[in-house]
Short mmCIF file of C-alpha atoms and ligand atoms in Angstrom, two decimals:
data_model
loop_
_atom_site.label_atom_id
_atom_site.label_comp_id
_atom_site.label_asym_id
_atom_site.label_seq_id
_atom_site.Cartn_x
_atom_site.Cartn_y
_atom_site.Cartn_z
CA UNK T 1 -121.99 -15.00 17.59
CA UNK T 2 -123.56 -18.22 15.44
CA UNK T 3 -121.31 -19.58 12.85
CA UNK T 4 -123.49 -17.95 10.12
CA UNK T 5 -122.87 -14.44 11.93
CA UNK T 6 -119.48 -15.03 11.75
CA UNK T 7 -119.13 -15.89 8.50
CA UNK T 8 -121.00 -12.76 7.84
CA UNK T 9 -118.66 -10.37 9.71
CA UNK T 10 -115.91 -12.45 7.60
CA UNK T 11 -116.95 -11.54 4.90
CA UNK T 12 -117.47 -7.88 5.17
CA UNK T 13 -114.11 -7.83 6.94
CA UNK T 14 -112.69 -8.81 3.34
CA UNK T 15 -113.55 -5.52 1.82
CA UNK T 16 -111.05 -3.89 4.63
CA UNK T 17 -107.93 -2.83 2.60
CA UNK T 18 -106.32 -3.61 5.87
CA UNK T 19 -106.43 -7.42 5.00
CA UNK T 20 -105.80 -6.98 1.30
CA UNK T 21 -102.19 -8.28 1.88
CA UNK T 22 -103.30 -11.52 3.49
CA UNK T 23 -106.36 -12.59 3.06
CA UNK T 24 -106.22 -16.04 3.47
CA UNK T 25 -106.84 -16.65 7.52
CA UNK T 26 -110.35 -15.14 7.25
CA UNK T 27 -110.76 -17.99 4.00
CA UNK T 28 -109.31 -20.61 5.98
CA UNK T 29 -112.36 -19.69 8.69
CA UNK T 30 -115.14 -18.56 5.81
CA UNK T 31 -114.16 -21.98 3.95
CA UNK T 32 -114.23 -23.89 7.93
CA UNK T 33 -118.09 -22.35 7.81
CA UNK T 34 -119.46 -23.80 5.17
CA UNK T 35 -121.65 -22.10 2.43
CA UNK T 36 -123.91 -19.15 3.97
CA UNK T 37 -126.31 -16.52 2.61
CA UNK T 38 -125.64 -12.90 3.88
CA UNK T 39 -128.57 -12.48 6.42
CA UNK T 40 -131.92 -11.99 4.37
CA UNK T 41 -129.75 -10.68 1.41
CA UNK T 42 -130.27 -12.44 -2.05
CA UNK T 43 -126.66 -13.50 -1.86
CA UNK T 44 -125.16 -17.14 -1.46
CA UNK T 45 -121.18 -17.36 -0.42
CA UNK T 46 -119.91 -20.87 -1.69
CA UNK T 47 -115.92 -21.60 -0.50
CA UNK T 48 -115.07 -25.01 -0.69
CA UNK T 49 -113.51 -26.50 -4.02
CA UNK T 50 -115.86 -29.09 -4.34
CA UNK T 51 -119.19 -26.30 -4.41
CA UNK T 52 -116.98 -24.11 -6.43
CA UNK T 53 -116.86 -26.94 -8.82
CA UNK T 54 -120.30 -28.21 -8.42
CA UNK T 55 -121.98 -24.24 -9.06
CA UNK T 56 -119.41 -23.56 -12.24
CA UNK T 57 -120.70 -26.69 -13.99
CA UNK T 58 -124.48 -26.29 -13.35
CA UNK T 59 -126.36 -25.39 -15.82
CA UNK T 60 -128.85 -23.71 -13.80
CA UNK T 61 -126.61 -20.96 -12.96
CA UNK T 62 -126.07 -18.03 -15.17
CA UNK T 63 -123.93 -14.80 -16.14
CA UNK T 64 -127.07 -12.38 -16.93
CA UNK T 65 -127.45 -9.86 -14.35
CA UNK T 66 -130.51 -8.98 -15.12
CA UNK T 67 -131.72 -12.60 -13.55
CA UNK T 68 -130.48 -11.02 -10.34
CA UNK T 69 -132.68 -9.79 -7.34
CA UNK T 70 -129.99 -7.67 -6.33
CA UNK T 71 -128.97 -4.90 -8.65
CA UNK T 72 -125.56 -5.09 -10.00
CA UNK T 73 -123.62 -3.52 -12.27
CA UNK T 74 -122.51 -4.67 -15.18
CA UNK T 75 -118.58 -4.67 -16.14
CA UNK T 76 -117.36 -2.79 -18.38
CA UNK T 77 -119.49 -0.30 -19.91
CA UNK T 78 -121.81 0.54 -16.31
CA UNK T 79 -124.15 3.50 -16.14
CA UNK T 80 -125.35 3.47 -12.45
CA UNK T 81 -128.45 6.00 -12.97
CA UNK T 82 -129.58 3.77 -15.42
CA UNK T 83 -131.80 0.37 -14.29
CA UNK T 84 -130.04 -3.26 -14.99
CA UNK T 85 -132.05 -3.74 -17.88
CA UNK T 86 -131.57 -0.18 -19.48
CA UNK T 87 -127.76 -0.72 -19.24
CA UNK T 88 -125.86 -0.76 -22.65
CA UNK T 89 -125.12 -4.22 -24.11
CA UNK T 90 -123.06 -5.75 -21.34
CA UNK T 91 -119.79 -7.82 -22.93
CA UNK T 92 -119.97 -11.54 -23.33
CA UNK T 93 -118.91 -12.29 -19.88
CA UNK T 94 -121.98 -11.29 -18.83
CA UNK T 95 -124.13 -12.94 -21.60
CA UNK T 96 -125.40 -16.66 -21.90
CA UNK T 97 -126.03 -18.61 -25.18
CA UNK T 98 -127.14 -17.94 -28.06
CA UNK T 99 -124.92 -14.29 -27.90
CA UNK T 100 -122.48 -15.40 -25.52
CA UNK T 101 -121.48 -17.98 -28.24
CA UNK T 102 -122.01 -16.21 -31.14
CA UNK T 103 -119.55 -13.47 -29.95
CA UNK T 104 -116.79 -15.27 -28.07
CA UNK T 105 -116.48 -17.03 -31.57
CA UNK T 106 -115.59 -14.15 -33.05
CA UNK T 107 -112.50 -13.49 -31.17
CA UNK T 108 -111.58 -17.09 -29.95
CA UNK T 109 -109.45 -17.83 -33.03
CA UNK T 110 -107.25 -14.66 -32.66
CA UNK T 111 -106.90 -16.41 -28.97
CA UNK T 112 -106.08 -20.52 -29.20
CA UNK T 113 -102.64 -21.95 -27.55
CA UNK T 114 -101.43 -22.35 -31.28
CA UNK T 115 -102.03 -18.52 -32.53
CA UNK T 116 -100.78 -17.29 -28.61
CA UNK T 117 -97.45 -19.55 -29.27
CA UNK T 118 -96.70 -17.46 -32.44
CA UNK T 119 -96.19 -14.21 -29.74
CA UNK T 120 -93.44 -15.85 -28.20
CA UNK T 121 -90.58 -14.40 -29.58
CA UNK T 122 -92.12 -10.66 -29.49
CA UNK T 123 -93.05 -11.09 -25.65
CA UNK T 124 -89.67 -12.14 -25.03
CA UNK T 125 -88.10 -8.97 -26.55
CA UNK T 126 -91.04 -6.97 -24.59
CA UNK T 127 -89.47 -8.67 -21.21
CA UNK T 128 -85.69 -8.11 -22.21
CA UNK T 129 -86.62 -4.06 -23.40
CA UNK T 130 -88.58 -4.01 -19.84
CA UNK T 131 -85.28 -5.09 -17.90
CA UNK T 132 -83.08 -3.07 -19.98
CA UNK T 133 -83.99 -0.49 -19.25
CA UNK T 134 -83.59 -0.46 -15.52
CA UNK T 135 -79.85 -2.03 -16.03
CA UNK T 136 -78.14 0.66 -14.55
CA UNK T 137 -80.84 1.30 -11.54
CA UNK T 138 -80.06 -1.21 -8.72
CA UNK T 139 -83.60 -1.17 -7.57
CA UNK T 140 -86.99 -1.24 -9.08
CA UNK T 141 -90.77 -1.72 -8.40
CA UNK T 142 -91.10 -5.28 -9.43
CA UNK T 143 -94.83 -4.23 -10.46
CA UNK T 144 -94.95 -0.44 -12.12
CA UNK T 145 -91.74 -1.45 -13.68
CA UNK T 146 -91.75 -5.12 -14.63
CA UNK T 147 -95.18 -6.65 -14.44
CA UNK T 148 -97.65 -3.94 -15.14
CA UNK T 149 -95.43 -3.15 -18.79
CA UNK T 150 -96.43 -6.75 -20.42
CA UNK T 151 -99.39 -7.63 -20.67
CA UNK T 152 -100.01 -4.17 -20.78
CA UNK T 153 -98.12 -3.92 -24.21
CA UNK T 154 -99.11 -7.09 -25.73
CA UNK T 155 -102.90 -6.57 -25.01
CA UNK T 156 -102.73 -2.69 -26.92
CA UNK T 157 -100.15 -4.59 -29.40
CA UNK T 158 -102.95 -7.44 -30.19
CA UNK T 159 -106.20 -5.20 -30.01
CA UNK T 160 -104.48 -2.26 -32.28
CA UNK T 161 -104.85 0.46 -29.46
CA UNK T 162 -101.85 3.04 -29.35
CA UNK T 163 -99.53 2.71 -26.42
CA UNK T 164 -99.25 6.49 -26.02
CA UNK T 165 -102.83 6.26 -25.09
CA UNK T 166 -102.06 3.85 -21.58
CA UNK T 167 -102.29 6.55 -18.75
CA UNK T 168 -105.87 7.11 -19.86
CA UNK T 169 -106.78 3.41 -20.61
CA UNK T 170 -105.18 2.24 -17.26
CA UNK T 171 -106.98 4.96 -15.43
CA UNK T 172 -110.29 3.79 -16.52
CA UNK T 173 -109.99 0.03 -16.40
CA UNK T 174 -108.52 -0.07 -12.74
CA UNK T 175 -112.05 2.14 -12.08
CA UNK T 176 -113.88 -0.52 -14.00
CA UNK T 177 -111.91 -3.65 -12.33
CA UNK T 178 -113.88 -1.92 -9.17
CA UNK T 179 -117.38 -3.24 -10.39
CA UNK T 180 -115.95 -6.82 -9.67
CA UNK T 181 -115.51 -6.13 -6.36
CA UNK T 182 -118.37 -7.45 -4.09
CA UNK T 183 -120.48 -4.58 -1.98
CA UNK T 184 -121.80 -4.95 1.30
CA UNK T 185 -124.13 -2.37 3.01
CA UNK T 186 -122.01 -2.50 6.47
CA UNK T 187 -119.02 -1.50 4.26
CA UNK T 188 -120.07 1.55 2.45
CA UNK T 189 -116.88 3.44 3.10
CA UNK T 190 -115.08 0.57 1.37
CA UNK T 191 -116.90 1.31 -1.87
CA UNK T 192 -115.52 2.34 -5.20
CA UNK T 193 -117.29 5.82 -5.77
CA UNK T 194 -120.25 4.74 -8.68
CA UNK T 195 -120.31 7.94 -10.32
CA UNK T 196 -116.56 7.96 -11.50
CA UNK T 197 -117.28 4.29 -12.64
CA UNK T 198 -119.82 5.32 -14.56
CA UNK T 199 -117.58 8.09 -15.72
CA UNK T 200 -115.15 6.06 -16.91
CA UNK T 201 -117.63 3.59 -18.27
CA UNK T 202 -118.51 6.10 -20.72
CA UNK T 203 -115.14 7.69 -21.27
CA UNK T 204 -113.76 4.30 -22.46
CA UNK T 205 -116.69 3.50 -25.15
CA UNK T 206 -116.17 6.89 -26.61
CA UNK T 207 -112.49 6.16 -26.48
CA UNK T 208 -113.34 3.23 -28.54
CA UNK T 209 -116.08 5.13 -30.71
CA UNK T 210 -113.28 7.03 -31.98
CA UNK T 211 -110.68 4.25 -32.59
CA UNK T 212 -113.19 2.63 -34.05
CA UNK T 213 -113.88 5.63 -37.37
CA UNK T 214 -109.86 5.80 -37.54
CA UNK T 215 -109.57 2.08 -37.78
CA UNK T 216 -112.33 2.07 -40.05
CA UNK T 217 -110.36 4.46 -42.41
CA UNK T 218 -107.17 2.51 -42.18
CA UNK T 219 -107.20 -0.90 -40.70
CA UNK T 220 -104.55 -2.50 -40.09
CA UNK T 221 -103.29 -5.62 -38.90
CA UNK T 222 -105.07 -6.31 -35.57
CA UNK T 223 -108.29 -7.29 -33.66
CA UNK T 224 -110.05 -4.27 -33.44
CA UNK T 225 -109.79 -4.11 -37.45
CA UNK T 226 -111.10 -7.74 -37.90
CA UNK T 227 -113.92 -7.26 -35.56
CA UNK T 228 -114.66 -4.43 -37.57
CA UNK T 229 -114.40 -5.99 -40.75
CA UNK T 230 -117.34 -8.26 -38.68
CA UNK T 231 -119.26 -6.13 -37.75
CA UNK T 232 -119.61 -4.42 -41.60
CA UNK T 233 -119.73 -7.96 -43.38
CA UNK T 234 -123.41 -8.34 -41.75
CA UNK T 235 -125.34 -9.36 -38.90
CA UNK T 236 -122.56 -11.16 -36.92
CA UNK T 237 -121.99 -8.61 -34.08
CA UNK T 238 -123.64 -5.27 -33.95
CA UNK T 239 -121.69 -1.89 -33.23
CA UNK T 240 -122.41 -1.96 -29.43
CA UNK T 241 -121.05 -5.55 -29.17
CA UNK T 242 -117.85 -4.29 -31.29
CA UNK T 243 -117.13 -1.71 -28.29
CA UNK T 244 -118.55 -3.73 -25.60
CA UNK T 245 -115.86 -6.60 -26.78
CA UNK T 246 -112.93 -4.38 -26.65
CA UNK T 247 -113.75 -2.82 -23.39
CA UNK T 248 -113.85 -6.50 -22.19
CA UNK T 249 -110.48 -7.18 -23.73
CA UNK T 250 -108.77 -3.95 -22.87
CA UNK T 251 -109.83 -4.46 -19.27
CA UNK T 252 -109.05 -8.24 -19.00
CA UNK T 253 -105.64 -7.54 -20.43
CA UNK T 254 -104.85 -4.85 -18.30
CA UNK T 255 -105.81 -6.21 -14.66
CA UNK T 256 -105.42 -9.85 -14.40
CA UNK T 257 -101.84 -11.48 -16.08
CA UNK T 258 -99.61 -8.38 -14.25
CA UNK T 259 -101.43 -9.83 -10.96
CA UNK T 260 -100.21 -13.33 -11.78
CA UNK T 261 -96.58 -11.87 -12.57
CA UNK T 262 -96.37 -9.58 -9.49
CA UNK T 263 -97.81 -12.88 -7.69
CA UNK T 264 -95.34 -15.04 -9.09
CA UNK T 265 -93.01 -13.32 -8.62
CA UNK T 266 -93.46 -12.11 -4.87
CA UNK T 267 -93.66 -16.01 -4.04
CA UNK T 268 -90.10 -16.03 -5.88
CA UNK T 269 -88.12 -13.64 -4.03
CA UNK T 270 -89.88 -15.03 -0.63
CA UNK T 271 -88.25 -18.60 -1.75
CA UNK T 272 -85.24 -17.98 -2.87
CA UNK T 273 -84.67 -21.64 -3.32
CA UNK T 274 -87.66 -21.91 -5.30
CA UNK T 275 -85.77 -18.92 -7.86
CA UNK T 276 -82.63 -20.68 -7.79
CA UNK T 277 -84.30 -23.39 -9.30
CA UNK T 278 -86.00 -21.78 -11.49
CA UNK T 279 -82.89 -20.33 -12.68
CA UNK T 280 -80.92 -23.34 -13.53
CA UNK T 281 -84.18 -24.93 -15.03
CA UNK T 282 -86.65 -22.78 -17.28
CA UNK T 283 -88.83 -25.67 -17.44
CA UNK T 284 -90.12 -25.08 -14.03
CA UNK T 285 -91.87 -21.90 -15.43
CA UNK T 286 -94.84 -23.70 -15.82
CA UNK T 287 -95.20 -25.48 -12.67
CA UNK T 288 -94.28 -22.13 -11.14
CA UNK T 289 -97.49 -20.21 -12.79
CA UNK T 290 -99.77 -22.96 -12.30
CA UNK T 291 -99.24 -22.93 -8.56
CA UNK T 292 -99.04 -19.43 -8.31
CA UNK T 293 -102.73 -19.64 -9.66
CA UNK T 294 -103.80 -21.59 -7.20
CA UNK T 295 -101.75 -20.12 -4.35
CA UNK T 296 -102.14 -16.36 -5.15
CA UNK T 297 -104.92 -16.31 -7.73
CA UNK T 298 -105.31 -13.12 -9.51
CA UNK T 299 -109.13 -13.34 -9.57
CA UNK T 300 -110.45 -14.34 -6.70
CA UNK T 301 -114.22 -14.74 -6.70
CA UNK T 302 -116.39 -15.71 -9.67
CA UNK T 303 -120.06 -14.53 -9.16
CA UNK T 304 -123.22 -16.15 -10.96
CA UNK T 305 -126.66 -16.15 -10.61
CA UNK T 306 -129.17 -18.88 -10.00
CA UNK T 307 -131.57 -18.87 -13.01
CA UNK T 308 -133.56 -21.55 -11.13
CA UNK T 309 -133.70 -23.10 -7.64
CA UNK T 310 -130.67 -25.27 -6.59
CA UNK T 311 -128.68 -26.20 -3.22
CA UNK T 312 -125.31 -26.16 -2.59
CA UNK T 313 -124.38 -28.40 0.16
CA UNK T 314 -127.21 -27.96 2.36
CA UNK T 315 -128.12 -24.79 1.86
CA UNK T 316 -131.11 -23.73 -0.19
CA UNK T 317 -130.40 -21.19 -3.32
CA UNK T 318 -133.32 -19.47 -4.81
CA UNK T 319 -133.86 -18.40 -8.22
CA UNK T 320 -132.56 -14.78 -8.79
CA UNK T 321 -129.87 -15.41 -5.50
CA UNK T 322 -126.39 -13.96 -6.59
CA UNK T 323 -124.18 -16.97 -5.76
CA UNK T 324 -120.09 -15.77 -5.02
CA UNK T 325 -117.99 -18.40 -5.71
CA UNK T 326 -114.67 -17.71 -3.21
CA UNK T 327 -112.24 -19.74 -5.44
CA UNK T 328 -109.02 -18.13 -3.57
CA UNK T 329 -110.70 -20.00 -0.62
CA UNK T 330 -111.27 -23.18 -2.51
CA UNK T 331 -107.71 -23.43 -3.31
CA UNK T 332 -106.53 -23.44 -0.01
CA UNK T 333 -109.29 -26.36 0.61
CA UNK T 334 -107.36 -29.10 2.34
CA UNK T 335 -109.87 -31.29 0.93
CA UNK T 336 -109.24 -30.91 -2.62
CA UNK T 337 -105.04 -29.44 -2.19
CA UNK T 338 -102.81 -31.08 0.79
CA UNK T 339 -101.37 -28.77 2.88
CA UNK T 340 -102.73 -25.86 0.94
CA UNK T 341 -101.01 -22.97 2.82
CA UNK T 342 -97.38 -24.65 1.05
CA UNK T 343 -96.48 -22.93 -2.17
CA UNK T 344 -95.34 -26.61 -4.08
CA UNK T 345 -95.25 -26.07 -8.13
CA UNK T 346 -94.72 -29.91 -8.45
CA UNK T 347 -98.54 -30.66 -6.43
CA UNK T 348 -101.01 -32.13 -8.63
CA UNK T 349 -103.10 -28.72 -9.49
CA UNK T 350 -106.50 -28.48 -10.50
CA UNK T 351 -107.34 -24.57 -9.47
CA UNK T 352 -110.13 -22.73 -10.79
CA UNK T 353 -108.25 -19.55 -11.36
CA UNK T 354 -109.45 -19.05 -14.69
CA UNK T 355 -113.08 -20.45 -14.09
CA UNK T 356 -114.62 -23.43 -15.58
CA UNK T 357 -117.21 -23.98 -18.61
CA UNK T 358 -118.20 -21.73 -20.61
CA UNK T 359 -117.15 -19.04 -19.91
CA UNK T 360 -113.44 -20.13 -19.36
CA UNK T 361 -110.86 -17.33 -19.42
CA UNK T 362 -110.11 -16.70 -23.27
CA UNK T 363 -107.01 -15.34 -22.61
CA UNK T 364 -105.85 -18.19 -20.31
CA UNK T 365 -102.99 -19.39 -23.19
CA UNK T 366 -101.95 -15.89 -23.92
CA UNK T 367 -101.43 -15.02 -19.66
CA UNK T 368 -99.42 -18.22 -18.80
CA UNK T 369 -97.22 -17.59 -22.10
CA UNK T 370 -96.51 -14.29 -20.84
CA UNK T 371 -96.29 -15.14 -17.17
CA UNK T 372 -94.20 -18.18 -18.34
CA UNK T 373 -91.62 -15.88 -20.36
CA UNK T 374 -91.29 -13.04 -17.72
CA UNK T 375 -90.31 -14.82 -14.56
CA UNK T 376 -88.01 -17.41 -16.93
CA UNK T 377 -86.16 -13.89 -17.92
CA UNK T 378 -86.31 -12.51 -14.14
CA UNK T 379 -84.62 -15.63 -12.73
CA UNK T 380 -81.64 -15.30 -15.67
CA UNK T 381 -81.42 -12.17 -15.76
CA UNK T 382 -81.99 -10.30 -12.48
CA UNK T 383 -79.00 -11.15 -10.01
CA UNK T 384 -79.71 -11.34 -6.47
CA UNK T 385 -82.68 -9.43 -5.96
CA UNK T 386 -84.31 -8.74 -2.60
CA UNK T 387 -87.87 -7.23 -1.53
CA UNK T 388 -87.45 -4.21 0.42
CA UNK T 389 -91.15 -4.09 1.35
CA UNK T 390 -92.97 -7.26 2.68
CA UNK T 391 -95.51 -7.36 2.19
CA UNK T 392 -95.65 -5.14 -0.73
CA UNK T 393 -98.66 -2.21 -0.63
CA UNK T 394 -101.56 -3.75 -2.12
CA UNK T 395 -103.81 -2.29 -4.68
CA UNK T 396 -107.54 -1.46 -2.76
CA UNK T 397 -109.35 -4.12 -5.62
CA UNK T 398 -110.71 -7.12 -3.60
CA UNK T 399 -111.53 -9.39 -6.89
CA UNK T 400 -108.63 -8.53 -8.69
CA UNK T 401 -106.12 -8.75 -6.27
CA UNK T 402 -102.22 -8.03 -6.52
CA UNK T 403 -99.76 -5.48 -5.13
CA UNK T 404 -99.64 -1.70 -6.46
CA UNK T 405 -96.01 -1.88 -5.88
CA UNK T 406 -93.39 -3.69 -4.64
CA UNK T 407 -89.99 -2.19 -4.36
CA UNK T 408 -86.64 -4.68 -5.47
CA UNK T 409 -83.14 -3.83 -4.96
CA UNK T 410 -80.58 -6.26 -7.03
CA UNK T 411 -77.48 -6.68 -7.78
CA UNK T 412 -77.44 -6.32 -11.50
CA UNK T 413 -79.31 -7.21 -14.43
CA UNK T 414 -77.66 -9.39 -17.16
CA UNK T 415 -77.58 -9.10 -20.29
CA UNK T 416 -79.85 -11.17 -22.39
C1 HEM V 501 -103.78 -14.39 -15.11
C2 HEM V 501 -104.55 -13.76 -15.90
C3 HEM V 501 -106.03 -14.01 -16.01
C4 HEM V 501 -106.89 -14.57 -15.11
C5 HEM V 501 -106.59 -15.12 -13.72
C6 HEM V 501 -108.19 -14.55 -15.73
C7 HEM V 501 -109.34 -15.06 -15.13
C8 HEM V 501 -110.55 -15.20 -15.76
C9 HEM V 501 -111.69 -15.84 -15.19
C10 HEM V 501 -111.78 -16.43 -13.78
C11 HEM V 501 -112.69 -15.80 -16.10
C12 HEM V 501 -114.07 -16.43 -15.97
C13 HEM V 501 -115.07 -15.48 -15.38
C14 HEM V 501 -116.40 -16.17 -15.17
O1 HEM V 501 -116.54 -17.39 -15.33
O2 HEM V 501 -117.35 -15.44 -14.82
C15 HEM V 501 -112.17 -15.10 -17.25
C16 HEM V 501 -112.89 -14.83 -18.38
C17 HEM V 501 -112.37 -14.11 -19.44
N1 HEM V 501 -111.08 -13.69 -19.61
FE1 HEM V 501 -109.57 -13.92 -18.33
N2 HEM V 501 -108.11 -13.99 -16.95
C18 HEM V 501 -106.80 -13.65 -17.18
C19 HEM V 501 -106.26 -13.07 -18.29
C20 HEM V 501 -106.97 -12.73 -19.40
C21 HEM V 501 -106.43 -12.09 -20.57
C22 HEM V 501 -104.97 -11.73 -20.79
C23 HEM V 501 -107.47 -11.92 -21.43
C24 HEM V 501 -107.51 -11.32 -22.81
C25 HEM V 501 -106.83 -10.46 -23.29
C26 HEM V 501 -108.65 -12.44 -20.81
C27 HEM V 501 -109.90 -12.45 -21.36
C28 HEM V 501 -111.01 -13.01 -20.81
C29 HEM V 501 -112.30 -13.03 -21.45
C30 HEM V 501 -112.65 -12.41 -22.79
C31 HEM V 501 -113.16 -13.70 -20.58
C32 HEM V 501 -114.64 -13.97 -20.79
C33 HEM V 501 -114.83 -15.35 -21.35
C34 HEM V 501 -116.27 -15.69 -21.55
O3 HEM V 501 -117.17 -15.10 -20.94
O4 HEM V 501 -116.54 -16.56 -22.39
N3 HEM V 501 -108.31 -12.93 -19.57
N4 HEM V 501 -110.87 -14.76 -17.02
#
């Protein structure tokens, strides 16, 4: 087998649930490899931190995915018997300037480290009600129960959507986290099934259709009522843009920050010298998170397409190529992180986990805030807890990786 075929088989072997838990050998030898297309396919793989880099900060690579030779979907709002360019407006992730700016304006402000601080306090009491309640319990699953509940709360909390409404909304967003996932023809039976994407595509913008004529009637005091309040003072964002926004928000909020935690804190209870320290030092928190991003990162590809022609190391992109950016492989590049495979908070980090640019992760203040707080109250509060699982049973996503569940006995939980 050629190095390129290799590579190849690599990277369809990624897509095997059976190496969800670890991916990071097959990385290690995709990153060794270099940058490769997939056979004749319009797809470029690009692993090493320095191409990562280099392809975020061009400006000849886009987010529109109608630029694409390849069909893709569109996250969130996806209607697979409909062609790329018949799809409903896609959210601003997938937009470029002038609309891309225009609308990530609108909701920046709610957003900034300043406005995110202010949550503080209410975050914290959502982490001390979340361990409360399993006081008595002796065990729980460090994910269903502790890190899926936060952001979770915070993200319904902040957009104005009704917490008795979760099963539904976590149903569909999980579904629509699928679209992320990268598809290979070898791998079919690895696939997310399209039509209950597209199902739940539509379910959630009628969802937000009709949150949308109750808010109208009586707003209150969160985003969905400001962008509303937008959307009627003229022609700043039009009424497909208001749902396409909070599908992007809804889903962001819901599959990303309870990876980091459930990452976090897995690489906690595997060191418990690392949670000792943490303990007897809060401050650490941040150090913590930050290497958890580059050690475990919740998202770990960033795809873009080449609006012109451009080469990455030596090999040739053409205009229209989808170009996958492997940043979980990038982070473990020797070259850019010394002795990658250690888990060190006090390294000197520069990951990509939240992407570079423009199209930076908006919410990037509000998850390490709420990442910060929860492990801070996990190492005061929780007293000698153990995994009972390693490695914990892994969700099937590929792109947004984390576990599903990961079962933790302890010895008591403190008061706060
Ligand atoms: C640990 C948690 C999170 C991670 C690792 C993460 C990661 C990312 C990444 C990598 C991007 C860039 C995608 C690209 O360049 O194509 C992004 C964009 C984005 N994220 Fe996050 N995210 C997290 C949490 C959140 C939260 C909590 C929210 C909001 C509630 C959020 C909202 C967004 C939005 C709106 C964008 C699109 C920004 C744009 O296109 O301008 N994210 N995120």
């Amino acid at each position: 087998m050629t190095s390129a075929e290799q590579s190849i088989a690599d990277y369809v072997r990624l897509l095997d649930p059976a190496v969800r838990s670890n991916p990071y050998p097959l990385f290690a030898r995709l990153r060794e490899g270099g940058p490769f297309r997939i056979g004749t396919a319009p797809v470029v793989v690009v692993t090493s931190h320095a191409d990562c880099t280099a392809v975020l900060r061009d400006p000849r690579v886009s987010v529109d995915r109608s630029l694409a030779k390849l069909q893709l979907g569109s996250m969130p709002i996806y209607d697979a018997t409909k062609t790329t360019a018949e799809q409903a407006k896609p959210s601003f992730l997938f937009l470029d300037p002038p609309d891309h700016t225009r609308l990530r304006r609108l909701v920046s402000k709610a957003f900034t480290p300043r406005v995110v601080q202010q949550l503080a306090p209410r975050i914290t009491e959502i982490v001390d009600d979340i361990l409360d309640k399993h006081s008595a319990a002796g065990a729980f699953d460090a994910v269903t129960a502790f890190a899926y509940p936060l952001p979770v709360t915070v993200i319904c909390e902040l957009l104005g959507v009704p917490l008795e409404d979760e099963a539904r909304l976590s149903h569909w967003s999980a579904l629509l986290a699928r679209t992320l996932d990268p598809t290979s023809k070898q791998a079919t039976e690895f696939r997310a099934d399209p039509a209950e994407i597209q199902r739940a595509g539509t379910e959630l913008s009628s969802y937000f259709e009709q949150l949308t004529e109750r808010r109208r009637a009586t707003p209150g005091p969160d985003l969905l009522s400001e962008l509303l309040a937008a959307e009627d003072a003229g022609d700043m964002l039009s009424h497909d843009e208001l749902i396409s926004t909070c599908a992007l928000l809804l889903v962001a909020g819901h599959e990303t920050t309870v990876n980091l935690i459930a990452n976090a804190t897995l690489a906690l209870l595997r060191r418990p010298d690392e949670l000792a320290a943490l303990r007897a030092n809060p401050e650490r928190a941040q150090a913590v998170v930050e290497e958890t991003l580059r050690f475990d990162p919740p998202v770990q590809l960033i795809p873009r397409i080449a609006a012109d022609d451009l080469t990455v190391g030596d090999l040739a992109v053409e205009r229209g190529d989808l170009v996958v950016m492997l940043i979980a492989a990038a982070h473990r590049d020797p070259a850019a992180f010394p002795d990658p495979d250690r888990f060190d908070p006090a390294r000197d980090n520069r990951n990509l986990a939240f992407g570079l640019g423009a199209h930076f992760c908006l919410g990037a203040p509000l998850a390490r805030l709420e990442a910060r707080i929860a492990l801070t109250r996990f190492a005061q509060r929780v007293e000698m807890p153990r995994l009972t699982t390693d490695p914990p049973i892994y969700r099937e996503h590929v792109n947004l990786r984390g576990p599903a569940h990961m079962p933790v006995e302890f010895a008591a939980i403190l008061p706060p």
